[in-house]
PDB file of C-alpha atoms and ligand atoms in Angstrom:
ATOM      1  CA  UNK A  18      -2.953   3.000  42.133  1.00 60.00           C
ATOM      2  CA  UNK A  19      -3.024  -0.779  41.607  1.00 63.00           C
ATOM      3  CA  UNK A  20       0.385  -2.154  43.287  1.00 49.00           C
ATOM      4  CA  UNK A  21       1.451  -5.648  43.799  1.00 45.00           C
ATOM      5  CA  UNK A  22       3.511  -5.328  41.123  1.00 54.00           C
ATOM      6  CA  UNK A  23       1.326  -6.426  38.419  1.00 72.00           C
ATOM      7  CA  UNK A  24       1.325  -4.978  35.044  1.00 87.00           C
ATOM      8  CA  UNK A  25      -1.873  -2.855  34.367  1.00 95.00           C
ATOM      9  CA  UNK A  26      -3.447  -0.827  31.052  1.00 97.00           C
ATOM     10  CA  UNK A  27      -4.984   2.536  31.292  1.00 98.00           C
ATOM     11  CA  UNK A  28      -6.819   2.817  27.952  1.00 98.00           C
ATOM     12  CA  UNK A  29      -7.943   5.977  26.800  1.00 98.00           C
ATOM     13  CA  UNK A  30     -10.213   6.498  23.139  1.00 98.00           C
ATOM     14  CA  UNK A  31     -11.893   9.120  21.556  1.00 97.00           C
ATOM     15  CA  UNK A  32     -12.034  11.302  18.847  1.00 97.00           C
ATOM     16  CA  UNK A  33      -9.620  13.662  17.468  1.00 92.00           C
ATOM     17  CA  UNK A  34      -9.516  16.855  19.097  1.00 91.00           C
ATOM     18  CA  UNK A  35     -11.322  15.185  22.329  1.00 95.00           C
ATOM     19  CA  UNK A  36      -7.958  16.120  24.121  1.00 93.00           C
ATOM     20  CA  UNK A  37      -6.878  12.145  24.470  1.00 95.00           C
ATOM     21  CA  UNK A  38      -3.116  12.639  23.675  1.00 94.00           C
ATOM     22  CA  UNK A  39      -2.310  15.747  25.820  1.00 95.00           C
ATOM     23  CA  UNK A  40      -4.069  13.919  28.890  1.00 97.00           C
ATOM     24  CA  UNK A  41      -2.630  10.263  28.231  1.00 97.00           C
ATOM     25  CA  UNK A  42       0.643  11.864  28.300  1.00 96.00           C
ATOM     26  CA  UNK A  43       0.214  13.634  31.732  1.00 97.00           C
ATOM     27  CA  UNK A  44      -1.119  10.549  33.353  1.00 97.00           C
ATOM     28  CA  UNK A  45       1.768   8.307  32.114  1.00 96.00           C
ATOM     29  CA  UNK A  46       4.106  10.930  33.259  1.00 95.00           C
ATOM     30  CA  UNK A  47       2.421  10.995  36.725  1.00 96.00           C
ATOM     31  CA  UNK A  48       2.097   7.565  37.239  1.00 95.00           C
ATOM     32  CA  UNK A  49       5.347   6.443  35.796  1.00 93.00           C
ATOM     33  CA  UNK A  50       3.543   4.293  33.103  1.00 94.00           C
ATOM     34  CA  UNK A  51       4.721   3.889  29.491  1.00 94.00           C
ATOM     35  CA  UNK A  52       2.737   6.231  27.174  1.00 95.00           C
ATOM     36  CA  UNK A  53       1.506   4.707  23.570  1.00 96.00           C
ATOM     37  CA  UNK A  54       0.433   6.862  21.022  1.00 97.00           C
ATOM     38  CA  UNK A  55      -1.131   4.264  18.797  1.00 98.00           C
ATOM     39  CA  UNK A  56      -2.372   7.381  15.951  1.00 97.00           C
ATOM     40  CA  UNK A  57       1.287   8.161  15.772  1.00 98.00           C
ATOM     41  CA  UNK A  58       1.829   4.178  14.555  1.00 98.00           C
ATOM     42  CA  UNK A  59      -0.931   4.628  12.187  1.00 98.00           C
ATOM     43  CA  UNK A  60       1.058   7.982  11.120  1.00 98.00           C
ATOM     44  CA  UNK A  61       4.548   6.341  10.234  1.00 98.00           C
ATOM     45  CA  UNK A  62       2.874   3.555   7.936  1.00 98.00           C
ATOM     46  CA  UNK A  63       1.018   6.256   6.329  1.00 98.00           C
ATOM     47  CA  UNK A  64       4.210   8.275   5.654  1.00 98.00           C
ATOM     48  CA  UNK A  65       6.199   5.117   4.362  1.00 98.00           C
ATOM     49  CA  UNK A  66       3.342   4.082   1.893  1.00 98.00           C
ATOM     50  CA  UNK A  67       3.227   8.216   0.694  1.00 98.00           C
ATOM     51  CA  UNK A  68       6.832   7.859   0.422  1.00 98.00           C
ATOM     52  CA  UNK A  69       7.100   4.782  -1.630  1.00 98.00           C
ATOM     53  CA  UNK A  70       3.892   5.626  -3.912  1.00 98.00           C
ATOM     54  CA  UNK A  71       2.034   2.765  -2.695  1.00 98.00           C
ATOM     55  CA  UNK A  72      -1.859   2.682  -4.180  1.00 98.00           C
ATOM     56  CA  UNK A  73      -3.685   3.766  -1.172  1.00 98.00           C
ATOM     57  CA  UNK A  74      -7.076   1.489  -2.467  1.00 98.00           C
ATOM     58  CA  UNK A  75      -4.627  -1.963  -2.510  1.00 98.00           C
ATOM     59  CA  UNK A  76      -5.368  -3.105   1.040  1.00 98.00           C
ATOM     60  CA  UNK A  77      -2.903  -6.115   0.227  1.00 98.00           C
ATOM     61  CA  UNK A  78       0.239  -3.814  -0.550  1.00 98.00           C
ATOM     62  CA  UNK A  79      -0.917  -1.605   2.322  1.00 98.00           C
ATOM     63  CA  UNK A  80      -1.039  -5.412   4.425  1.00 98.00           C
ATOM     64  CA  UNK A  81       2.450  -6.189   2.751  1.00 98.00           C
ATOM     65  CA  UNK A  82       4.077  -2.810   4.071  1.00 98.00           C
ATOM     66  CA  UNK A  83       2.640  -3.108   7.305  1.00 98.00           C
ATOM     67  CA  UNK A  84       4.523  -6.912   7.821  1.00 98.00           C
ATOM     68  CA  UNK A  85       7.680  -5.591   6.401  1.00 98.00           C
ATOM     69  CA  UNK A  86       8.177  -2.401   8.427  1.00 98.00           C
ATOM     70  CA  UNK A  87       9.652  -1.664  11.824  1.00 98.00           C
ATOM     71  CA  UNK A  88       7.926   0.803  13.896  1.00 97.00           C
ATOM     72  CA  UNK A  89       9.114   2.010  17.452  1.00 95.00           C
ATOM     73  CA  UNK A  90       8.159   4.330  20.194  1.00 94.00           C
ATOM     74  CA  UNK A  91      10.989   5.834  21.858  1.00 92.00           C
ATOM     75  CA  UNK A  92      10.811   8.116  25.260  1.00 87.00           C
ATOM     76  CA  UNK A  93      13.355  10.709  25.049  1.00 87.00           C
ATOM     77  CA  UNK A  94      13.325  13.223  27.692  1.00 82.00           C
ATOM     78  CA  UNK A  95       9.429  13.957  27.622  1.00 79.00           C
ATOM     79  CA  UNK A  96       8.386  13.379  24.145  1.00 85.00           C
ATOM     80  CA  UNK A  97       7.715  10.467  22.331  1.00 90.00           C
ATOM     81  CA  UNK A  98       9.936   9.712  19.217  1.00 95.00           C
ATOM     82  CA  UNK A  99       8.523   7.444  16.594  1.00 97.00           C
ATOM     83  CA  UNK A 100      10.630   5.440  14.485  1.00 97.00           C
ATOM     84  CA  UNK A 101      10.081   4.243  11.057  1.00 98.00           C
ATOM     85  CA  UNK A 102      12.891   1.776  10.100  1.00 98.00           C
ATOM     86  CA  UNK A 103      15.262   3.175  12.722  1.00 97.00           C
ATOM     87  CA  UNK A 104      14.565   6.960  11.346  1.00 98.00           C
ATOM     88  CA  UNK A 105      13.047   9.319  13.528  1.00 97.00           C
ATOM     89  CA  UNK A 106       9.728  10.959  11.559  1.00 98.00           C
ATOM     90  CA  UNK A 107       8.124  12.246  14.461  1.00 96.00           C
ATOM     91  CA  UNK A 108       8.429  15.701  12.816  1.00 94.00           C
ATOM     92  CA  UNK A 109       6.996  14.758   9.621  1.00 97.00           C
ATOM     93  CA  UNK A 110       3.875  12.570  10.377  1.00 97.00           C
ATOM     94  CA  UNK A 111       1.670  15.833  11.315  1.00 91.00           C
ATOM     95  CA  UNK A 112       0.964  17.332   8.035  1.00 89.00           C
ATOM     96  CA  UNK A 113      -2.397  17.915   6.553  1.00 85.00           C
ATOM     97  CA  UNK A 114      -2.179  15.990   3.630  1.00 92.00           C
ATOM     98  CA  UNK A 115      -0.398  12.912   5.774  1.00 95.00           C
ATOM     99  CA  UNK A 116      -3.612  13.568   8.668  1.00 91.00           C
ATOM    100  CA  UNK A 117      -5.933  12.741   5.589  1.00 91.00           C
ATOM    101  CA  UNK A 118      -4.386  10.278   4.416  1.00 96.00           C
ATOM    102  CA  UNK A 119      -4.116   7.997   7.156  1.00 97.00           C
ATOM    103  CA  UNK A 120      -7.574   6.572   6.954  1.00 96.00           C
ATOM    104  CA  UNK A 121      -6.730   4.570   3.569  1.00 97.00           C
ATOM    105  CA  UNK A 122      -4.138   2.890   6.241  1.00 98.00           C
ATOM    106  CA  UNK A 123      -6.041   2.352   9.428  1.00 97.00           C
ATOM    107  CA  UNK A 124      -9.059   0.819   7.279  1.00 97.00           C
ATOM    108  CA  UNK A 125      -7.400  -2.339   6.258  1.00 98.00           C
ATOM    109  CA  UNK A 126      -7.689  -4.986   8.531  1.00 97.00           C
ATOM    110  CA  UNK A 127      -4.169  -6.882   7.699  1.00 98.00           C
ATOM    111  CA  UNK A 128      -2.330  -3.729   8.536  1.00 98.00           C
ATOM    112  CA  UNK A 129      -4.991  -3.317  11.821  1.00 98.00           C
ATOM    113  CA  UNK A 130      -3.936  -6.883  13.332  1.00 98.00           C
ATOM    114  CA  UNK A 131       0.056  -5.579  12.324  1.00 98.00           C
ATOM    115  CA  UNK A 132      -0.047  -2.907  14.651  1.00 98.00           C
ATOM    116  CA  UNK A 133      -2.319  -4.392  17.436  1.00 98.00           C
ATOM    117  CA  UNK A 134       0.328  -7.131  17.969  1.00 97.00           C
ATOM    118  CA  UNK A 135       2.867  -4.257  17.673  1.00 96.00           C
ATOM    119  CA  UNK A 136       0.685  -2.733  20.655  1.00 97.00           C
ATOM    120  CA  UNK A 137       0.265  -5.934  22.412  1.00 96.00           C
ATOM    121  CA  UNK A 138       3.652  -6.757  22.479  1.00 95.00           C
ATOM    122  CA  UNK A 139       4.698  -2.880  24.067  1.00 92.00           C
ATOM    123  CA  UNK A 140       1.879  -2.789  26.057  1.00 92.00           C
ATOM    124  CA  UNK A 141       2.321  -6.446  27.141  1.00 92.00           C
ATOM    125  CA  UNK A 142       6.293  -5.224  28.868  1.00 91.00           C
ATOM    126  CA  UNK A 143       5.004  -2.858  31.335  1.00 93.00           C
ATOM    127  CA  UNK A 144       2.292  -0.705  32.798  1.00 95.00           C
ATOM    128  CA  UNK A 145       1.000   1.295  30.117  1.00 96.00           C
ATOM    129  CA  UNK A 146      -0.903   4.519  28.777  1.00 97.00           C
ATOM    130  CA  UNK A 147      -2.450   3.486  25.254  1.00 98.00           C
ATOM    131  CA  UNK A 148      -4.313   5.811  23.750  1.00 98.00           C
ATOM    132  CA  UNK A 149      -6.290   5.640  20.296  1.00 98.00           C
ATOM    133  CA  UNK A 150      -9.628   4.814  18.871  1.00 97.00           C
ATOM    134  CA  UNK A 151      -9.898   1.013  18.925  1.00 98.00           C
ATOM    135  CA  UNK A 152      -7.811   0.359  22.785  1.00 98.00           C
ATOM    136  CA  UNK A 153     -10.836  -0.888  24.823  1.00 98.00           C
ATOM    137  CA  UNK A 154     -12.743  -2.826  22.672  1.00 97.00           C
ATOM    138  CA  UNK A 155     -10.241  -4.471  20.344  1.00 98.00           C
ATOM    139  CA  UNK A 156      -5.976  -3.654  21.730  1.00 98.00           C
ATOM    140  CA  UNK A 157      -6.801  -4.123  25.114  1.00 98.00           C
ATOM    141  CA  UNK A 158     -10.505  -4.872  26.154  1.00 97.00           C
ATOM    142  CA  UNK A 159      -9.253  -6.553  29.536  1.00 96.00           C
ATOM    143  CA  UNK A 160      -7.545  -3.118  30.412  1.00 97.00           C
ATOM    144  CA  UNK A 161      -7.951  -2.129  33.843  1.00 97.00           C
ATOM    145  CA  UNK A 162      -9.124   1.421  33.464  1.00 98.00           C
ATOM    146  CA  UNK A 163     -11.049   2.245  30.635  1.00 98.00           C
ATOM    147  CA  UNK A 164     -11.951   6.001  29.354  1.00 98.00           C
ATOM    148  CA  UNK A 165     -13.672   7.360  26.191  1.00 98.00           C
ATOM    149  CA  UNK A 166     -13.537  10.972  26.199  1.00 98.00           C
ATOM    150  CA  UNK A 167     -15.283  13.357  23.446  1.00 97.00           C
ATOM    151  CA  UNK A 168     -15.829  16.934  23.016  1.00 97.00           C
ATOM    152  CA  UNK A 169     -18.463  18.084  20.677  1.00 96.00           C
ATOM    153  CA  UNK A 170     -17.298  18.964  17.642  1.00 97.00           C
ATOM    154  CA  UNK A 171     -17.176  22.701  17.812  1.00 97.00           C
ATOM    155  CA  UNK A 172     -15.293  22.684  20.257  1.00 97.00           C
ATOM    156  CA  UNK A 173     -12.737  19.538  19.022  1.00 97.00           C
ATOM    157  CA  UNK A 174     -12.362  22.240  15.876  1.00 96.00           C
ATOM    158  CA  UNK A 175     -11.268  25.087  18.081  1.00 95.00           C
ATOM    159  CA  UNK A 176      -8.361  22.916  19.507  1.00 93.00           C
ATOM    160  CA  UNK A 177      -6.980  21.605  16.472  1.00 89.00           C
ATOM    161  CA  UNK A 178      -6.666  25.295  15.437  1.00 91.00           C
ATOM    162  CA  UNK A 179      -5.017  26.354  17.564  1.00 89.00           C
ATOM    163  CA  UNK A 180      -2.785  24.085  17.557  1.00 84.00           C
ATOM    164  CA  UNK A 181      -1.844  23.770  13.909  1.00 82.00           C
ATOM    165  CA  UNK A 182      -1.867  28.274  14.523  1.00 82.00           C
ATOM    166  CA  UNK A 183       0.933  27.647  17.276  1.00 79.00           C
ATOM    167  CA  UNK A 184       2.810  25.761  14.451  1.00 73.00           C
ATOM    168  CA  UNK A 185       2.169  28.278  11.463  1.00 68.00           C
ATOM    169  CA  UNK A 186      -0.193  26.181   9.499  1.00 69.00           C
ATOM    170  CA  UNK A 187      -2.479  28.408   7.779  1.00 76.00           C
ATOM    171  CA  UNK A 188      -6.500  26.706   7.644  1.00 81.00           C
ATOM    172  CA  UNK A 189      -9.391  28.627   8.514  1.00 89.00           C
ATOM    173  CA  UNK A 190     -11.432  27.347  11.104  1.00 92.00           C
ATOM    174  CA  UNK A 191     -14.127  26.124   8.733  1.00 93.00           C
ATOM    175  CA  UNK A 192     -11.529  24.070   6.900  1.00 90.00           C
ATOM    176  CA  UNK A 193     -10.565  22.741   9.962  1.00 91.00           C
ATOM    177  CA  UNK A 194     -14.337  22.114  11.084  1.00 94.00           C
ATOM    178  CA  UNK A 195     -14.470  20.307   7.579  1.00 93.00           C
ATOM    179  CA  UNK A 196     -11.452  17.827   8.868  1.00 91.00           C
ATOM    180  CA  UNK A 197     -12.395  16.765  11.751  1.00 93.00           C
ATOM    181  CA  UNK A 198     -16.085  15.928  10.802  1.00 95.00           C
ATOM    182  CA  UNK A 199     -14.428  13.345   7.590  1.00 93.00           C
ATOM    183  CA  UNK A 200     -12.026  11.652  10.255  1.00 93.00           C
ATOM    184  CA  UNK A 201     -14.758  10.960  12.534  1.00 95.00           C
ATOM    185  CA  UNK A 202     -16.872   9.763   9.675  1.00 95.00           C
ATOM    186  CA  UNK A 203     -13.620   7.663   8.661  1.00 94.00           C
ATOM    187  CA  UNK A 204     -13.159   6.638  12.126  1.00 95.00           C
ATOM    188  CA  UNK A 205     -16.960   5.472  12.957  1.00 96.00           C
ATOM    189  CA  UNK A 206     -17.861   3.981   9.746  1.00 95.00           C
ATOM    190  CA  UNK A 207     -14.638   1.590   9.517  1.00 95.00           C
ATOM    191  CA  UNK A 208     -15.712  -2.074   9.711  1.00 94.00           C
ATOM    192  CA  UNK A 209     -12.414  -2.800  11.335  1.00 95.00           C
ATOM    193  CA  UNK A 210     -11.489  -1.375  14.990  1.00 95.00           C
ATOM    194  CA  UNK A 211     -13.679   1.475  14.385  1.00 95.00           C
ATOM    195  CA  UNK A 212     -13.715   4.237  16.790  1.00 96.00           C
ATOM    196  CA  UNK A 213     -16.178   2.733  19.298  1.00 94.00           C
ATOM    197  CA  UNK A 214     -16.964   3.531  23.786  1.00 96.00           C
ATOM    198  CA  UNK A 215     -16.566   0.203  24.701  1.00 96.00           C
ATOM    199  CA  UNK A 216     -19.682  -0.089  27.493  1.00 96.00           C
ATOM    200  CA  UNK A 217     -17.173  -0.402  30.029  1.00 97.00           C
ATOM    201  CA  UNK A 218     -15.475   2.731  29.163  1.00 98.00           C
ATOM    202  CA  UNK A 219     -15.686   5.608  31.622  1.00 98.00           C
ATOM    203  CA  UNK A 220     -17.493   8.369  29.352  1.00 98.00           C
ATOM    204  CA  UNK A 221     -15.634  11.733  29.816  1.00 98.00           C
ATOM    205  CA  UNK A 222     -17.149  14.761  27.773  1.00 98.00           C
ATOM    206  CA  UNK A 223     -14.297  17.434  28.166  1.00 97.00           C
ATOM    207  CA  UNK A 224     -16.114  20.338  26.186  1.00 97.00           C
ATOM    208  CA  UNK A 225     -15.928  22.631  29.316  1.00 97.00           C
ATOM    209  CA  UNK A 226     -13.262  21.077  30.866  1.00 97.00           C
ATOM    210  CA  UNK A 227      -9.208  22.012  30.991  1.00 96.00           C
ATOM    211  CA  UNK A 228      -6.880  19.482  31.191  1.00 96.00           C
ATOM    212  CA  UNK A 229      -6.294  19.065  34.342  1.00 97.00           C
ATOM    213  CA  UNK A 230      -9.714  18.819  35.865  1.00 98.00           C
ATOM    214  CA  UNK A 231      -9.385  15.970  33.202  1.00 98.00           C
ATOM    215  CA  UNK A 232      -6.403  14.606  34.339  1.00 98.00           C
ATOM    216  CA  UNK A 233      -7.969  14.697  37.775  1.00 98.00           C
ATOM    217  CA  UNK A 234     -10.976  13.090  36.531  1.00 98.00           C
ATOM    218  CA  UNK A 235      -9.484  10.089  35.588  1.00 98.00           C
ATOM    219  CA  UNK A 236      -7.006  10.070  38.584  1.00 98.00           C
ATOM    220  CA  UNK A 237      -9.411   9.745  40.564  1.00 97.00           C
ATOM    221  CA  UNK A 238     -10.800   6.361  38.740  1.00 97.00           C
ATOM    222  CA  UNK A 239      -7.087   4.916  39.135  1.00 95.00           C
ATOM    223  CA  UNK A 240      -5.881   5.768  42.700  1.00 80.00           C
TER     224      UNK A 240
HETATM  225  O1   DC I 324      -4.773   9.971  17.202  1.00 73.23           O
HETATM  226  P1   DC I 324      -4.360  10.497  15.837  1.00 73.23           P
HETATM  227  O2   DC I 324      -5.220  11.632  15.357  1.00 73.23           O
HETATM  228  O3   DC I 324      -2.910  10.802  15.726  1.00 73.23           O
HETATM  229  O4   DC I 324      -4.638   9.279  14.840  1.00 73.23           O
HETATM  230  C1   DC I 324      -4.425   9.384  13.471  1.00 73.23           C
HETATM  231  C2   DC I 324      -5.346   8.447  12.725  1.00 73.23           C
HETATM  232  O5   DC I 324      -4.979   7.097  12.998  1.00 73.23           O
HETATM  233  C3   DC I 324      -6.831   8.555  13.072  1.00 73.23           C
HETATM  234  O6   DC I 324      -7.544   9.327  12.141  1.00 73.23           O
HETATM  235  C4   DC I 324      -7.336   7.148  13.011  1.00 73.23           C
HETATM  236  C5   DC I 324      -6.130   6.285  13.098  1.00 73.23           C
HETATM  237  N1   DC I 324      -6.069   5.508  14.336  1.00 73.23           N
HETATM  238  C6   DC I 324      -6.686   4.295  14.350  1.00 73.23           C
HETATM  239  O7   DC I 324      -7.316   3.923  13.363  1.00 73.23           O
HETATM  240  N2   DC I 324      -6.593   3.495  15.452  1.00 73.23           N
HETATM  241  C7   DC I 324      -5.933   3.906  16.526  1.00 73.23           C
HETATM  242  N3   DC I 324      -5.839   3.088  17.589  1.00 73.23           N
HETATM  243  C8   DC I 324      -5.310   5.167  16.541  1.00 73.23           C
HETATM  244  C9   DC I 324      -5.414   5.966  15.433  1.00 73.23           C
END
């Protein structure tokens, strides 16, 4: 692991489902870096403009919220606590209406440079995990270590399911299927800090992988 005391980034991108948050997690916990869940930042705006009724087309009132709201990470224990205006929503920015949602947020480039800066600034304090769809080419593109990791689709279905089944959320697999084929559309096609390897990214396809031959993968690019 790089020492001398400087700060470094590990920046990890992908698609949903490509297993990004469960292995950025593991690393930061292993190396003792801070872990950013950038989605989760995304989440909370997404839930604040739900909550207040905001027009989801009216990128300047989107822009607006985004200047005028205070968004946190906190590490407690092992999670990750996200707080919107001092209240912890972590529980409440997972639902499937909030998931589709999110891409009227994460579209509009005024609320895109908000929470870059946001990242900057957290990621600037001390060695960091980001992870998110936009880290190496556009948050961070002098990071250190660099990973995209995807899963084909099929099998990036199959994951979600099971984990919205382990919380008692009720979609078929199709529906699911359906999902995660109109956020990666959402997440390609955006003209701002679309979802994008950057061509210094390590490419990871973790289809037949588990998660800790891909925690090991990477590892192995860091020590
Ligand atoms: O990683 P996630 O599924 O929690 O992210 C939720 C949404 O947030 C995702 O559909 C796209 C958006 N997002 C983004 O635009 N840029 C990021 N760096 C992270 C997430």
């Amino acid at each position: 692991m790089p020492g001398s005391g400087g700060h470094f980034i590990v920046a990890i991108d992908g698609p949903a489902g490509s297993g990004k948050s469960t292995v950025s997690k593991l690393i930061a916990e292993k190396l003792g870096l801070v872990y950013i869940d950038t989605g989760s930042m995304y989440r909370a705006l997404t839930l604040k403009a739900m909550r207040l009724k905001i027009d989801l087309e009216d990128g300047e009132a989107l822009t607006e919220l985004a200047r005028s709201t205070k968004i946190d990470l906190l590490k407690v224990s092992s999670s990750l606590k996200v707080l919107l205006d001092g209240e912890d929503v972590s529980g409440l920015i997972r639902t499937p209406e909030l998931t589709n949602n999110v891409k009227f947020i994460a579209r509009v480039s005024g609320v895109r440079q908000e929470m870059v800066n946001l990242q900057r600034v957290i990621g600037g304090r001390s060695s960091a995990v980001l992870e998110g769809r936009d880290i190496g080419t556009v948050v961070f593109p002098e990071a250190m270590f660099k990973f995209y990791l995807d899963a084909d689709v099929e099998e990036r279905s199959r994951r979600r399911y099971k984990e919205l089944s382990a919380v008692d959320q009720r979609a078929s697999l199709n529906d699911i299927k359906h999902d995660v084929v109109n956020r990666d559309e959402s997440d390609i096609k955006r003209d701002v800090g679309a979802l994008k390897r950057a061509s210094d990214a390590v490419f990871v396809d973790t289809t037949d992988l588990s998660i800790e031959e891909v925690v090991e993968r990477l590892l192995s690019y860091i020590k």
